[in-house]
C-alpha cells in the first residue's frame, strides 16, 4: 500500500488589536467606541478578503487576540481559526490559553506565507514574524487605514 501525505497549503494572517475591541486584557491603549470597533472589524475583514483573493486556492489561517474578531471572520469561506481561548500570558494564563498560543505559533510557522496586518493603532506584534522565522517563511506587514 502507498501512504499519501496530505499537504494543506495555507497562508497565515495575524492581527493584534490589543485592547481596541474591548475583549482582550493588555497594557496598551483603551477600547474604541462601539461604532469605531465595528468600523475597524469591517475594514480588517475586507483586508483579509483582499489578501485571500491573491491566492484563492489556499486556505487562510487567522490568528488574533480578539475573540470578537475571530468569531466574525471565521464565517468567511476558506478561513480557519484554531479553537481555544485567547489571552495575554501576563494577564490571562492557563493550559487552554497556553495551548492556543502554542498551536497558533506552530501553525503560523508552517504557513506558506505569513502576514501581519495593522493600522497605526493596531500593535506591530513580533509573534507572527518570529513564527515565520522558524521555517524561514516569507513575512509581510500589510498596513491599512480604517478611519
Tab-separated table of C-alpha atoms in Angstrom:
chain	number	residue	atom	x	y	z
A	1	UNK	CA	0.000	0.000	0.000
A	2	UNK	CA	1.033	3.556	-0.608
A	3	UNK	CA	0.704	6.161	2.078
A	4	UNK	CA	-0.327	9.572	0.828
A	5	UNK	CA	0.583	12.683	2.709
A	6	UNK	CA	-1.998	15.426	2.786
A	7	UNK	CA	-0.376	18.780	2.182
A	8	UNK	CA	-2.625	21.644	3.152
A	9	UNK	CA	-1.497	24.838	1.507
A	10	UNK	CA	-2.434	27.821	3.591
A	11	UNK	CA	-1.358	31.343	4.385
A	12	UNK	CA	-1.461	32.938	7.798
A	13	UNK	CA	-2.857	36.381	8.586
A	14	UNK	CA	-2.387	37.776	12.093
A	15	UNK	CA	-3.956	40.796	13.746
A	16	UNK	CA	-3.040	42.218	17.144
A	17	UNK	CA	-5.814	44.554	18.280
A	18	UNK	CA	-4.724	44.630	21.948
A	19	UNK	CA	-7.437	46.494	23.856
A	20	UNK	CA	-9.047	48.273	20.871
A	21	UNK	CA	-12.008	45.882	20.521
A	22	UNK	CA	-12.660	45.747	24.265
A	23	UNK	CA	-12.348	41.972	24.662
A	24	UNK	CA	-8.642	41.490	25.453
A	25	UNK	CA	-6.644	42.493	28.531
A	26	UNK	CA	-3.387	44.233	27.704
A	27	UNK	CA	-1.292	47.147	28.912
A	28	UNK	CA	-1.731	49.246	25.768
A	29	UNK	CA	-4.453	51.691	24.806
A	30	UNK	CA	-8.143	51.942	25.528
A	31	UNK	CA	-11.153	50.337	23.845
A	32	UNK	CA	-12.645	52.130	20.865
A	33	UNK	CA	-16.240	53.291	20.799
A	34	UNK	CA	-18.759	50.684	19.621
A	35	UNK	CA	-19.063	52.463	16.260
A	36	UNK	CA	-15.298	52.546	15.741
A	37	UNK	CA	-14.959	48.889	16.794
A	38	UNK	CA	-17.428	47.899	14.076
A	39	UNK	CA	-15.633	50.015	11.503
A	40	UNK	CA	-12.227	48.537	12.428
A	41	UNK	CA	-13.610	44.984	12.291
A	42	UNK	CA	-15.318	45.544	8.930
A	43	UNK	CA	-12.220	47.120	7.394
A	44	UNK	CA	-9.985	44.363	8.767
A	45	UNK	CA	-12.262	41.707	7.264
A	46	UNK	CA	-12.040	43.464	3.893
A	47	UNK	CA	-8.224	43.435	4.139
A	48	UNK	CA	-8.282	39.691	4.857
A	49	UNK	CA	-10.528	39.154	1.825
A	50	UNK	CA	-8.176	41.210	-0.337
A	51	UNK	CA	-5.115	39.222	0.754
A	52	UNK	CA	-7.018	35.958	0.296
A	53	UNK	CA	-8.013	36.920	-3.247
A	54	UNK	CA	-4.342	36.849	-4.247
A	55	UNK	CA	-4.172	33.107	-3.505
A	56	UNK	CA	-7.733	31.794	-3.891
A	57	UNK	CA	-6.561	28.172	-3.900
A	58	UNK	CA	-5.093	28.482	-0.390
A	59	UNK	CA	-6.797	28.229	2.969
A	60	UNK	CA	-6.376	31.209	5.303
A	61	UNK	CA	-5.391	30.730	8.936
A	62	UNK	CA	-6.430	33.734	11.017
A	63	UNK	CA	-4.820	34.440	14.366
A	64	UNK	CA	-5.832	37.397	16.504
A	65	UNK	CA	-6.139	38.461	20.111
A	66	UNK	CA	-9.832	39.292	19.819
A	67	UNK	CA	-12.480	36.604	20.204
A	68	UNK	CA	-14.975	39.101	18.756
A	69	UNK	CA	-12.956	39.419	15.566
A	70	UNK	CA	-12.238	35.677	15.362
A	71	UNK	CA	-15.928	34.821	15.710
A	72	UNK	CA	-16.816	37.231	12.900
A	73	UNK	CA	-14.035	36.299	10.470
A	74	UNK	CA	-14.419	32.533	10.698
A	75	UNK	CA	-17.647	32.603	8.674
A	76	UNK	CA	-15.708	33.551	5.529
A	77	UNK	CA	-15.003	30.796	3.003
A	78	UNK	CA	-11.520	29.251	3.216
A	79	UNK	CA	-10.874	30.939	6.585
A	80	UNK	CA	-9.857	28.831	9.566
A	81	UNK	CA	-9.500	29.787	13.211
A	82	UNK	CA	-7.992	27.363	15.694
A	83	UNK	CA	-10.319	26.718	18.613
A	84	UNK	CA	-9.438	27.894	22.083
A	85	UNK	CA	-9.417	30.934	24.311
A	86	UNK	CA	-7.040	33.786	23.549
A	87	UNK	CA	-5.230	35.615	26.303
A	88	UNK	CA	-2.073	37.537	27.107
A	89	UNK	CA	0.405	35.488	29.110
A	90	UNK	CA	0.951	38.402	31.519
A	91	UNK	CA	-2.756	38.721	32.383
A	92	UNK	CA	-4.591	35.520	31.446
A	93	UNK	CA	-2.998	32.150	31.678
A	94	UNK	CA	-3.785	28.509	31.967
A	95	UNK	CA	-3.477	25.365	29.918
A	96	UNK	CA	-6.181	26.361	27.410
A	97	UNK	CA	-4.636	29.765	26.686
A	98	UNK	CA	-1.106	28.382	26.581
A	99	UNK	CA	-2.153	25.600	24.189
A	100	UNK	CA	-3.955	28.043	21.878
A	101	UNK	CA	-0.879	30.291	21.824
A	102	UNK	CA	1.420	27.346	21.069
A	103	UNK	CA	-0.833	25.976	18.321
A	104	UNK	CA	-1.217	29.397	16.710
A	105	UNK	CA	2.572	29.799	16.692
A	106	UNK	CA	3.138	26.304	15.270
A	107	UNK	CA	0.572	26.775	12.507
A	108	UNK	CA	1.895	30.230	11.588
A	109	UNK	CA	5.404	28.748	11.370
A	110	UNK	CA	4.159	26.183	8.843
A	111	UNK	CA	2.142	28.526	6.630
A	112	UNK	CA	3.245	29.103	3.042
A	113	UNK	CA	3.341	32.879	3.592
A	114	UNK	CA	2.843	34.841	6.818
A	115	UNK	CA	1.125	38.234	7.021
A	116	UNK	CA	0.704	40.688	9.853
A	117	UNK	CA	-1.950	43.299	9.146
A	118	UNK	CA	-2.003	46.516	11.096
A	119	UNK	CA	-3.287	50.046	11.294
A	120	UNK	CA	-1.492	52.899	13.059
A	121	UNK	CA	-3.471	51.958	16.213
A	122	UNK	CA	-3.013	48.184	15.909
A	123	UNK	CA	0.074	46.764	17.607
A	124	UNK	CA	3.001	45.589	15.452
A	125	UNK	CA	3.461	42.276	17.198
A	126	UNK	CA	6.613	40.208	16.677
A	127	UNK	CA	4.704	36.949	17.343
A	128	UNK	CA	3.889	36.062	13.731
A	129	UNK	CA	7.232	37.338	12.444
A	130	UNK	CA	9.081	35.154	14.938
A	131	UNK	CA	6.944	32.161	13.955
A	132	UNK	CA	7.746	32.824	10.285
A	133	UNK	CA	11.465	32.729	11.102
A	134	UNK	CA	11.207	29.175	12.463
A	135	UNK	CA	10.761	27.708	8.970
A	136	UNK	CA	12.170	30.647	7.013
A	137	UNK	CA	8.753	31.682	5.684
A	138	UNK	CA	8.099	34.842	3.741
A	139	UNK	CA	6.786	37.504	6.176
A	140	UNK	CA	4.831	40.591	5.101
A	141	UNK	CA	3.366	43.515	7.004
A	142	UNK	CA	0.225	44.950	5.423
A	143	UNK	CA	-0.656	48.393	6.743
A	144	UNK	CA	-4.094	49.883	6.203
A	145	UNK	CA	-6.248	52.735	7.416
A	146	UNK	CA	-9.743	52.099	8.762
A	147	UNK	CA	-10.811	55.639	9.619
